[in-house]
Short mmCIF file of C-alpha atoms and ligand atoms in Angstrom, two decimals:
data_model
loop_
_atom_site.label_atom_id
_atom_site.label_comp_id
_atom_site.label_asym_id
_atom_site.label_seq_id
_atom_site.Cartn_x
_atom_site.Cartn_y
_atom_site.Cartn_z
CA MET A 614 -37.56 -43.62 34.40
CA ARG A 615 -35.61 -44.34 31.23
CA GLU A 616 -32.63 -42.02 30.89
CA LEU A 617 -30.27 -41.77 27.92
CA PRO A 618 -26.62 -40.76 28.31
CA PRO A 619 -25.56 -37.50 26.60
CA THR A 620 -22.87 -39.29 24.58
CA ALA A 621 -22.39 -42.73 23.04
CA GLY A 622 -20.07 -44.52 25.43
CA LEU A 623 -19.14 -48.12 24.72
CA PRO A 624 -21.01 -50.12 27.38
CA LEU A 625 -18.79 -52.42 29.44
CA ARG A 626 -19.74 -56.00 30.31
CA LEU A 627 -19.32 -57.73 33.63
CA THR A 628 -16.94 -60.17 31.93
CA ASP A 629 -14.67 -57.21 31.07
CA LEU A 630 -14.07 -56.83 34.82
CA TRP A 631 -12.26 -60.16 35.35
CA PRO A 632 -8.80 -59.85 36.93
CA GLY A 633 -5.96 -59.81 34.45
CA ARG A 634 -3.29 -57.85 32.65
CA ALA A 635 -2.98 -56.78 29.05
CA PRO A 636 -0.89 -54.33 27.02
CA PHE A 637 -3.83 -51.97 26.54
CA ALA A 638 -2.03 -49.00 24.93
CA GLN A 639 -0.23 -51.26 22.46
CA ARG A 640 -3.51 -52.90 21.43
CA VAL A 641 -5.12 -49.52 20.80
CA ALA A 642 -2.01 -48.52 18.84
CA ASP A 643 -2.28 -51.67 16.70
CA TRP A 644 -5.94 -50.95 16.03
CA LEU A 645 -5.21 -47.33 15.06
CA GLY A 646 -2.28 -48.39 12.90
CA VAL A 647 0.32 -46.41 14.82
CA GLU A 648 3.57 -47.60 16.32
CA HIS A 649 3.14 -46.48 19.89
CA LEU A 650 0.78 -44.78 22.32
CA GLN A 651 1.67 -43.53 25.79
CA LEU A 652 -0.96 -44.25 28.43
CA GLU A 653 -1.76 -41.58 31.01
CA CYS A 654 -4.42 -41.35 33.73
CA SER A 655 -6.54 -38.78 31.85
CA GLY A 656 -6.59 -36.66 28.74
CA THR A 657 -5.68 -33.74 30.96
CA ALA A 658 -2.67 -35.61 32.37
CA ALA A 659 -1.62 -36.52 28.81
CA MET A 660 -1.72 -32.84 27.97
CA VAL A 661 0.36 -31.88 31.03
CA VAL A 662 2.96 -34.54 30.20
CA ALA A 663 3.11 -33.48 26.52
CA LEU A 664 3.33 -29.75 27.20
CA ARG A 665 6.06 -30.17 29.82
CA ALA A 666 8.06 -32.21 27.35
CA MET A 667 7.61 -29.60 24.63
CA HIS A 668 8.62 -26.84 27.03
CA ARG A 669 11.82 -28.70 27.94
CA LEU A 670 12.70 -28.89 24.26
CA ARG A 671 11.86 -25.24 23.56
CA PRO A 672 12.25 -23.52 26.95
CA GLN A 673 12.15 -19.95 25.60
CA ARG A 674 8.52 -20.53 24.58
CA ASP A 675 5.77 -20.49 27.21
CA GLU A 676 2.44 -19.78 25.52
CA VAL A 677 -0.17 -22.22 24.29
CA ILE A 678 -2.90 -21.14 21.87
CA VAL A 679 -6.27 -22.86 22.27
CA PRO A 680 -9.76 -22.26 20.91
CA ALA A 681 -11.70 -20.06 23.33
CA TRP A 682 -14.57 -22.55 23.40
CA THR A 683 -13.13 -25.81 24.62
CA CYS A 684 -12.98 -28.04 27.69
CA PRO A 685 -12.01 -26.05 30.83
CA LEU A 686 -9.60 -28.89 31.70
CA VAL A 687 -7.45 -27.71 28.80
CA ALA A 688 -6.93 -24.39 30.59
CA LEU A 689 -6.13 -26.18 33.85
CA ALA A 690 -3.64 -28.49 32.10
CA ILE A 691 -1.77 -25.58 30.51
CA HIS A 692 -1.64 -23.81 33.85
CA ARG A 693 -0.46 -26.95 35.60
CA ALA A 694 2.33 -27.32 33.03
CA GLY A 695 3.51 -23.84 34.08
CA LEU A 696 2.51 -22.23 30.78
CA LYS A 697 0.29 -19.33 29.72
CA LEU A 698 -2.94 -19.58 27.77
CA ARG A 699 -3.66 -17.51 24.72
CA LEU A 700 -7.26 -17.75 23.59
CA CYS A 701 -8.15 -17.73 19.92
CA ASP A 702 -11.73 -16.86 19.01
CA LEU A 703 -13.65 -19.35 16.91
CA ALA A 704 -14.33 -18.89 13.22
CA GLU A 705 -17.84 -17.68 12.58
CA ASP A 706 -20.39 -20.41 13.35
CA HIS A 707 -17.64 -23.04 13.57
CA PHE A 708 -15.64 -24.74 16.31
CA ASP A 709 -12.32 -24.22 14.48
CA MET A 710 -10.10 -21.31 15.43
CA ASP A 711 -10.38 -18.07 13.47
CA PHE A 712 -7.40 -18.21 11.10
CA VAL A 713 -6.69 -14.48 10.97
CA GLN A 714 -6.67 -14.22 14.75
CA LEU A 715 -4.51 -17.34 15.01
CA CYS A 716 -1.93 -15.67 12.79
CA THR A 717 -1.85 -12.56 15.00
CA LEU A 718 -1.63 -14.54 18.24
CA ALA A 719 1.26 -16.77 17.19
CA GLY A 720 4.75 -15.47 17.77
CA PRO A 721 8.19 -16.22 19.16
CA ARG A 722 6.74 -17.17 22.56
CA THR A 723 4.24 -19.68 21.16
CA LEU A 724 5.09 -23.18 22.33
CA ALA A 725 2.08 -24.99 20.90
CA ILE A 726 -1.18 -24.51 19.03
CA VAL A 727 -4.02 -26.86 19.96
CA PRO A 728 -6.53 -27.56 17.17
CA THR A 729 -9.43 -29.41 18.76
CA HIS A 730 -11.47 -32.24 17.25
CA LEU A 731 -14.71 -31.43 19.05
CA ALA A 732 -17.64 -33.82 19.01
CA GLY A 733 -15.59 -36.32 17.01
CA ARG A 734 -15.44 -33.90 14.07
CA VAL A 735 -12.06 -33.41 12.43
CA ALA A 736 -10.61 -29.97 13.09
CA ASP A 737 -8.54 -27.93 10.65
CA VAL A 738 -5.07 -29.11 11.69
CA ASN A 739 -3.43 -27.85 8.49
CA ALA A 740 -4.24 -24.25 9.33
CA ALA A 741 -2.61 -24.68 12.74
CA LEU A 742 0.41 -26.42 11.18
CA ASP A 743 0.80 -23.65 8.67
CA VAL A 744 1.05 -21.02 11.40
CA ALA A 745 2.94 -23.13 13.95
CA HIS A 746 5.71 -24.29 11.70
CA ARG A 747 6.34 -20.81 10.36
CA MET A 748 6.74 -19.70 13.99
CA GLY A 749 8.72 -22.68 15.29
CA ALA A 750 5.87 -23.90 17.51
CA TYR A 751 4.35 -27.36 17.92
CA VAL A 752 0.87 -28.49 17.00
CA LEU A 753 -0.78 -30.61 19.70
CA GLU A 754 -4.08 -32.06 18.48
CA ASP A 755 -6.75 -32.28 21.16
CA ALA A 756 -8.51 -35.46 20.05
CA ALA A 757 -10.09 -36.07 23.48
CA GLN A 758 -13.51 -36.51 21.87
CA ALA A 759 -12.30 -38.18 18.69
CA LEU A 760 -10.83 -41.64 19.30
CA GLY A 761 -11.42 -43.52 16.03
CA ALA A 762 -11.72 -40.39 13.87
CA LYS A 763 -9.69 -40.36 10.67
CA HIS A 764 -8.23 -37.70 8.48
CA GLY A 765 -7.86 -39.44 5.11
CA GLU A 766 -6.40 -42.88 5.78
CA HIS A 767 -4.89 -41.99 9.12
CA THR A 768 -6.10 -41.49 12.66
CA VAL A 769 -6.35 -37.92 13.89
CA GLY A 770 -3.31 -36.99 15.97
CA LEU A 771 -0.77 -37.83 13.26
CA LEU A 772 -0.99 -34.71 11.14
CA GLY A 773 0.12 -32.46 13.98
CA ASP A 774 3.33 -33.01 15.93
CA ALA A 775 1.40 -34.85 18.64
CA GLY A 776 -2.11 -35.54 19.81
CA PHE A 777 -4.03 -37.02 22.70
CA PHE A 778 -7.22 -39.00 23.23
CA SER A 779 -9.37 -39.15 26.35
CA LEU A 780 -10.66 -42.38 27.88
CA ALA A 781 -12.89 -40.56 30.34
CA VAL A 782 -16.48 -41.57 30.97
CA GLY A 783 -18.65 -40.34 28.14
CA LYS A 784 -15.98 -40.19 25.45
CA GLY A 785 -16.39 -43.64 23.90
CA LEU A 786 -13.98 -46.27 25.11
CA THR A 787 -13.45 -45.68 28.81
CA LEU A 788 -11.24 -46.76 31.72
CA PHE A 789 -13.38 -44.34 33.74
CA GLU A 790 -10.45 -41.96 33.34
CA GLY A 791 -7.52 -42.31 31.01
CA GLY A 792 -5.61 -40.68 28.20
CA LEU A 793 -3.44 -41.76 25.28
CA LEU A 794 -0.64 -39.68 23.87
CA LEU A 795 0.45 -40.03 20.25
CA THR A 796 3.33 -38.57 18.29
CA ARG A 797 4.95 -39.32 14.95
CA ASP A 798 8.15 -37.53 16.04
CA PRO A 799 10.81 -39.79 17.66
CA VAL A 800 12.31 -36.83 19.56
CA LEU A 801 8.94 -35.99 21.09
CA ARG A 802 8.25 -39.64 21.81
CA ASP A 803 11.39 -39.88 23.95
CA ALA A 804 10.62 -36.52 25.54
CA PHE A 805 7.09 -37.67 26.42
CA ALA A 806 8.48 -40.81 28.06
CA ALA A 807 10.98 -38.74 30.07
CA SER A 808 8.25 -36.28 31.04
CA HIS A 809 6.08 -39.18 32.22
CA ASP A 810 8.91 -40.54 34.37
CA ALA A 811 9.51 -37.11 35.89
CA THR A 812 5.85 -36.35 36.62
CA ILE A 813 3.77 -39.49 37.08
CA ARG A 814 3.80 -41.63 40.24
CA PRO A 815 1.88 -44.73 41.35
CA ASP A 816 -1.04 -43.96 43.65
CA VAL A 817 -2.76 -46.90 45.33
CA LYS A 818 -5.60 -44.80 46.65
CA MET A 819 -6.43 -43.49 43.17
CA ASP A 820 -6.14 -47.04 41.79
CA TRP A 821 -8.88 -48.16 44.19
CA GLN A 822 -11.03 -45.12 43.58
CA ARG A 823 -10.90 -45.49 39.80
CA ALA A 824 -11.47 -49.25 40.04
CA LEU A 825 -14.66 -48.70 42.04
CA GLU A 826 -15.77 -45.96 39.67
CA LEU A 827 -15.20 -48.25 36.70
CA VAL A 828 -17.29 -50.99 38.31
CA GLY A 829 -19.98 -48.40 39.06
CA TYR A 830 -19.96 -47.29 35.43
CA THR A 831 -20.27 -50.88 34.21
CA LEU A 832 -23.31 -51.40 36.40
CA ALA A 833 -25.05 -48.04 35.97
CA TYR A 834 -24.44 -47.31 32.28
CA ARG A 835 -27.85 -48.43 31.05
CA PRO A 836 -31.09 -46.52 30.46
CA SER A 837 -32.81 -48.11 33.47
CA LEU A 838 -30.16 -46.86 35.95
CA LEU A 839 -28.72 -43.72 34.37
CA SER A 840 -31.27 -41.44 35.96
CA LEU A 841 -29.64 -42.20 39.33
CA ALA A 842 -26.07 -41.61 38.20
CA TYR A 843 -26.67 -38.90 35.60
CA GLY A 844 -30.24 -37.63 35.20
CA ARG A 845 -31.09 -36.75 38.78
CA PRO A 846 -27.91 -34.78 39.53
CA LEU A 847 -28.39 -33.02 36.17
CA ARG A 848 -31.97 -31.99 36.92
CA LYS A 849 -31.02 -30.91 40.44
CA ALA A 850 -28.21 -28.69 39.12
CA LEU A 851 -30.51 -27.16 36.50
CA ALA A 852 -33.18 -26.52 39.10
CA GLU A 853 -30.50 -24.66 41.08
CA ASN A 854 -29.62 -22.64 38.00
CA ASP A 855 -26.15 -24.16 37.75
CA PRO A 856 -25.67 -25.30 34.14
CA VAL A 857 -21.89 -25.64 34.64
CA ALA A 858 -22.48 -28.32 37.28
CA ALA A 859 -25.25 -29.84 35.15
CA VAL A 860 -22.83 -30.72 32.34
CA GLY A 861 -19.98 -31.62 34.73
CA ASP A 862 -17.85 -28.61 33.74
CA ASP A 863 -17.21 -27.73 37.40
CA PHE A 864 -13.61 -28.87 37.72
CA GLY A 865 -11.33 -28.24 40.67
CA PRO A 866 -7.73 -27.06 40.25
CA ASP A 867 -6.29 -30.42 41.32
CA ILE A 868 -5.20 -32.61 38.39
CA PRO A 869 -4.50 -36.23 39.41
CA LEU A 870 -1.19 -37.38 37.91
CA HIS A 871 -0.68 -41.09 38.53
CA THR A 872 -0.17 -44.39 36.73
CA VAL A 873 -3.06 -46.53 35.45
CA SER A 874 -3.45 -49.87 37.20
CA GLU A 875 -2.83 -53.10 35.29
CA TRP A 876 -6.38 -54.18 35.99
CA ARG A 877 -8.02 -51.14 34.42
CA GLN A 878 -5.80 -51.62 31.37
CA ALA A 879 -7.01 -55.23 31.15
CA VAL A 880 -10.64 -54.06 31.30
CA GLY A 881 -10.01 -51.65 28.44
CA ALA A 882 -8.23 -54.33 26.43
CA ARG A 883 -11.22 -56.65 26.79
CA ALA A 884 -13.67 -53.99 25.64
CA LEU A 885 -11.49 -52.77 22.76
CA PRO A 886 -12.40 -55.55 20.24
CA ARG A 887 -16.03 -54.35 20.41
CA LEU A 888 -15.10 -50.74 19.65
CA PRO A 889 -14.72 -50.87 15.82
CA ALA A 890 -18.22 -52.34 15.28
CA PHE A 891 -19.62 -49.88 17.83
CA LEU A 892 -18.03 -46.94 15.99
CA ASP A 893 -19.41 -48.24 12.67
CA ALA A 894 -22.91 -48.53 14.11
CA THR A 895 -22.81 -45.06 15.67
CA ARG A 896 -21.42 -43.62 12.42
CA ALA A 897 -24.23 -45.18 10.36
CA GLN A 898 -26.83 -43.87 12.80
CA ALA A 899 -25.26 -40.40 12.81
CA ARG A 900 -25.21 -40.24 8.99
CA ARG A 901 -28.98 -40.75 8.83
CA ARG A 902 -29.66 -38.33 11.64
CA VAL A 903 -27.45 -35.57 10.28
CA GLU A 904 -29.43 -35.79 7.03
CA ARG A 905 -32.68 -35.52 8.97
CA LEU A 906 -31.48 -32.53 11.02
CA ARG A 907 -30.34 -30.77 7.87
CA GLN A 908 -33.98 -30.57 6.77
CA ILE A 909 -34.81 -28.35 9.73
CA PRO A 910 -34.55 -24.69 8.73
CA GLY A 911 -32.48 -22.55 11.07
CA ILE A 912 -30.23 -25.36 12.30
CA THR A 913 -26.55 -25.92 11.50
CA VAL A 914 -25.37 -29.47 12.13
CA PHE A 915 -21.67 -30.34 12.07
CA ASP A 916 -20.63 -33.08 9.69
CA ASP A 917 -17.48 -34.56 8.16
CA ARG A 918 -15.86 -32.69 5.32
CA PRO A 919 -14.66 -34.59 2.23
CA GLY A 920 -11.79 -36.95 3.09
CA GLN A 921 -12.67 -37.06 6.78
CA GLN A 922 -14.28 -39.83 8.75
CA GLY A 923 -15.00 -38.60 12.24
CA ALA A 924 -16.22 -40.40 15.33
CA TRP A 925 -19.80 -39.79 16.46
CA PRO A 926 -20.23 -39.65 20.25
CA PHE A 927 -23.02 -37.07 19.84
CA LEU A 928 -24.34 -34.61 17.27
CA LEU A 929 -23.32 -30.97 17.66
CA LEU A 930 -25.60 -28.29 16.31
CA THR A 931 -26.27 -24.59 16.52
CA LEU A 932 -29.49 -22.59 16.27
CA GLN A 933 -29.76 -19.04 14.99
CA ASN A 934 -29.76 -17.38 18.39
CA GLU A 935 -29.71 -18.04 22.12
CA THR A 936 -33.45 -17.55 22.54
CA LYS A 937 -34.24 -20.33 20.09
CA ARG A 938 -31.56 -22.61 21.53
CA ASP A 939 -32.94 -22.07 25.03
CA ALA A 940 -36.47 -22.69 23.81
CA ALA A 941 -35.33 -26.07 22.46
CA LEU A 942 -33.53 -26.94 25.68
CA LYS A 943 -36.42 -25.89 27.89
CA THR A 944 -38.26 -29.10 27.14
CA LEU A 945 -35.43 -31.32 25.91
CA TRP A 946 -32.62 -30.89 28.46
CA THR A 947 -34.46 -32.42 31.39
CA ALA A 948 -36.41 -35.01 29.38
CA GLY A 949 -33.90 -37.84 29.74
CA LEU A 950 -33.42 -38.06 25.97
CA GLY A 951 -29.68 -37.34 25.85
CA VAL A 952 -30.04 -33.73 24.70
CA SER A 953 -27.57 -31.45 26.44
CA ARG A 954 -24.95 -28.78 25.97
CA LEU A 955 -21.23 -29.24 25.48
CA PHE A 956 -19.21 -26.47 27.16
CA ILE A 957 -21.42 -23.90 28.84
CA HIS A 958 -19.12 -20.90 28.40
CA ALA A 959 -16.21 -19.50 26.49
CA LEU A 960 -13.20 -20.09 28.78
CA PRO A 961 -13.00 -16.60 30.41
CA ASP A 962 -16.61 -16.92 31.57
CA TYR A 963 -15.99 -19.78 34.01
CA GLY A 964 -15.65 -18.20 37.45
CA TYR A 965 -13.07 -20.72 38.60
CA LEU A 966 -10.78 -19.98 35.63
CA ARG A 967 -10.66 -16.24 36.24
CA GLU A 968 -7.16 -16.35 37.74
CA ILE A 969 -5.61 -18.16 34.80
CA VAL A 970 -7.59 -17.03 31.74
CA ALA A 971 -7.46 -13.41 30.58
CA ASP A 972 -10.76 -11.92 29.49
CA THR A 973 -10.70 -10.82 25.85
CA PRO A 974 -13.42 -10.09 23.32
CA LEU A 975 -14.46 -13.45 21.87
CA PRO A 976 -17.71 -12.79 20.03
CA ASN A 977 -17.77 -16.00 18.01
CA ALA A 978 -16.86 -18.31 20.90
CA ARG A 979 -19.48 -16.70 23.14
CA SER A 980 -22.05 -16.90 20.40
CA PHE A 981 -21.25 -20.58 19.81
CA ALA A 982 -21.61 -21.32 23.52
CA ALA A 983 -24.97 -19.53 23.56
CA ARG A 984 -26.41 -21.14 20.42
CA SER A 985 -25.17 -24.73 20.50
CA LEU A 986 -26.65 -27.94 21.85
CA THR A 987 -25.88 -31.64 21.55
CA ILE A 988 -27.95 -34.75 20.88
CA THR A 989 -26.64 -38.08 22.09
CA ASN A 990 -25.63 -40.58 19.44
CA SER A 991 -26.15 -43.47 21.84
CA LEU A 992 -27.63 -46.52 20.11
CA TRP A 993 -30.26 -46.48 22.87
CA LEU A 994 -31.88 -43.41 21.26
CA ASP A 995 -34.42 -45.04 18.96
CA ASP A 996 -35.74 -43.50 15.75
CA ALA A 997 -39.16 -42.58 17.14
CA THR A 998 -37.62 -40.73 20.09
CA PHE A 999 -35.11 -39.03 17.80
CA GLU A 1000 -38.02 -37.91 15.64
CA SER A 1001 -39.70 -36.38 18.71
CA ILE A 1002 -36.48 -34.43 19.37
CA CYS A 1003 -36.55 -33.21 15.76
CA ALA A 1004 -40.14 -32.06 16.21
CA ALA A 1005 -39.19 -30.05 19.29
CA LEU A 1006 -36.23 -28.54 17.41
CA GLU A 1007 -38.42 -27.63 14.44
CA HIS A 1008 -40.77 -25.85 16.78
CA ALA A 1009 -37.98 -23.99 18.62
CA ALA A 1010 -36.04 -23.05 15.49
CA ALA A 1011 -39.05 -21.66 13.62
C1 LIG B 1120 -12.60 -34.19 28.06
C2 LIG B 1120 -11.73 -33.31 27.30
C3 LIG B 1120 -10.40 -33.07 27.68
C4 LIG B 1120 -9.81 -33.67 28.93
O1 LIG B 1120 -9.83 -35.07 28.93
P1 LIG B 1120 -9.99 -35.88 30.32
O2 LIG B 1120 -9.70 -37.28 29.93
O3 LIG B 1120 -11.39 -35.67 30.77
O4 LIG B 1120 -9.00 -35.33 31.25
C5 LIG B 1120 -9.64 -32.25 26.91
N1 LIG B 1120 -10.14 -31.66 25.80
C6 LIG B 1120 -11.40 -31.84 25.39
C7 LIG B 1120 -11.89 -31.18 24.16
C8 LIG B 1120 -12.25 -32.66 26.14
O5 LIG B 1120 -13.51 -32.84 25.74
#
């Protein structure tokens, strides 16, 4: 069976896997037009390293404000850094934080606010900066899903005090797992380096594990084999009524914190020259498809705002209510067409986060979780198949 991935990952080639070494982070920095990037073993690890550094600089502050609908790893990273989460509800029918609530949450204990560039879309960093800088807090941009996205002329991650990208499977350019930390502030840059030295150790076992996983990805990331690696486990989890496992949101508390092997960096450096053309092709495809989806009554599709040029790993949309969203997913989720959900719950609704996330009323975040779905922007999704997805959405949204 043909199976499409839920996001547009850059496929690796066997020739990328040759032995070698290369200054991967510096090459990505050159491409993004920034001076320096700090490589970590995951986006989550990048966040732990950054938050620990920020906490050392402002030790009287121990709270981090995040949108209530985001990756559960964000909650685990904050906890691992020894800090407390404060959840901000979303704005109505948007993935940005509600500004009024953000203003009430921020205070003298706020260490950082984390605007989040979900689905490659550019988040409202200025609103977070406005609040954070009045309060003496940092802004850490979560650009895990947005490598290649630009705000004006510049990459995301430069408007805030710092930002991080993920190189995990499914987020575009991948080392199977990896993260890149960016800051325009020389004080933070030194603090991030010191935090890395204090926290991150080599780990030969993890080097081997990730190397094998990266080879596995290179081999299996194609429509003819993805049903083994992705589709079958997904359908099994859904049959068992476990949507959290189906989308891979079922994280354990353990966060690997280790260096990235020279070889995996070399693999990334070999794939990197193909990334700009890949991002252009996915952007062009997304532009057409966003226009098409806009014609469907009852659907909101998230797009760039003027002056923004996001990345397009997948299309994020909402329907009017959960019933309609579930009607759309009933046929589409298991069809192998790359239709899925992003985060299943608002953060307090993950059982395994109960100890570290306080339950608060979050009507907009819960509504967004219940009404949203995603369509892959993989170049393997052809126009005819995309049109069949649109037909199913038209039917469900009516
Ligand atoms: C994936 C993701 C992370 C964590 O990145 P990893 O590289 O998977 O550790 C953080 N935030 C968001 C929004 C993500 O999607």
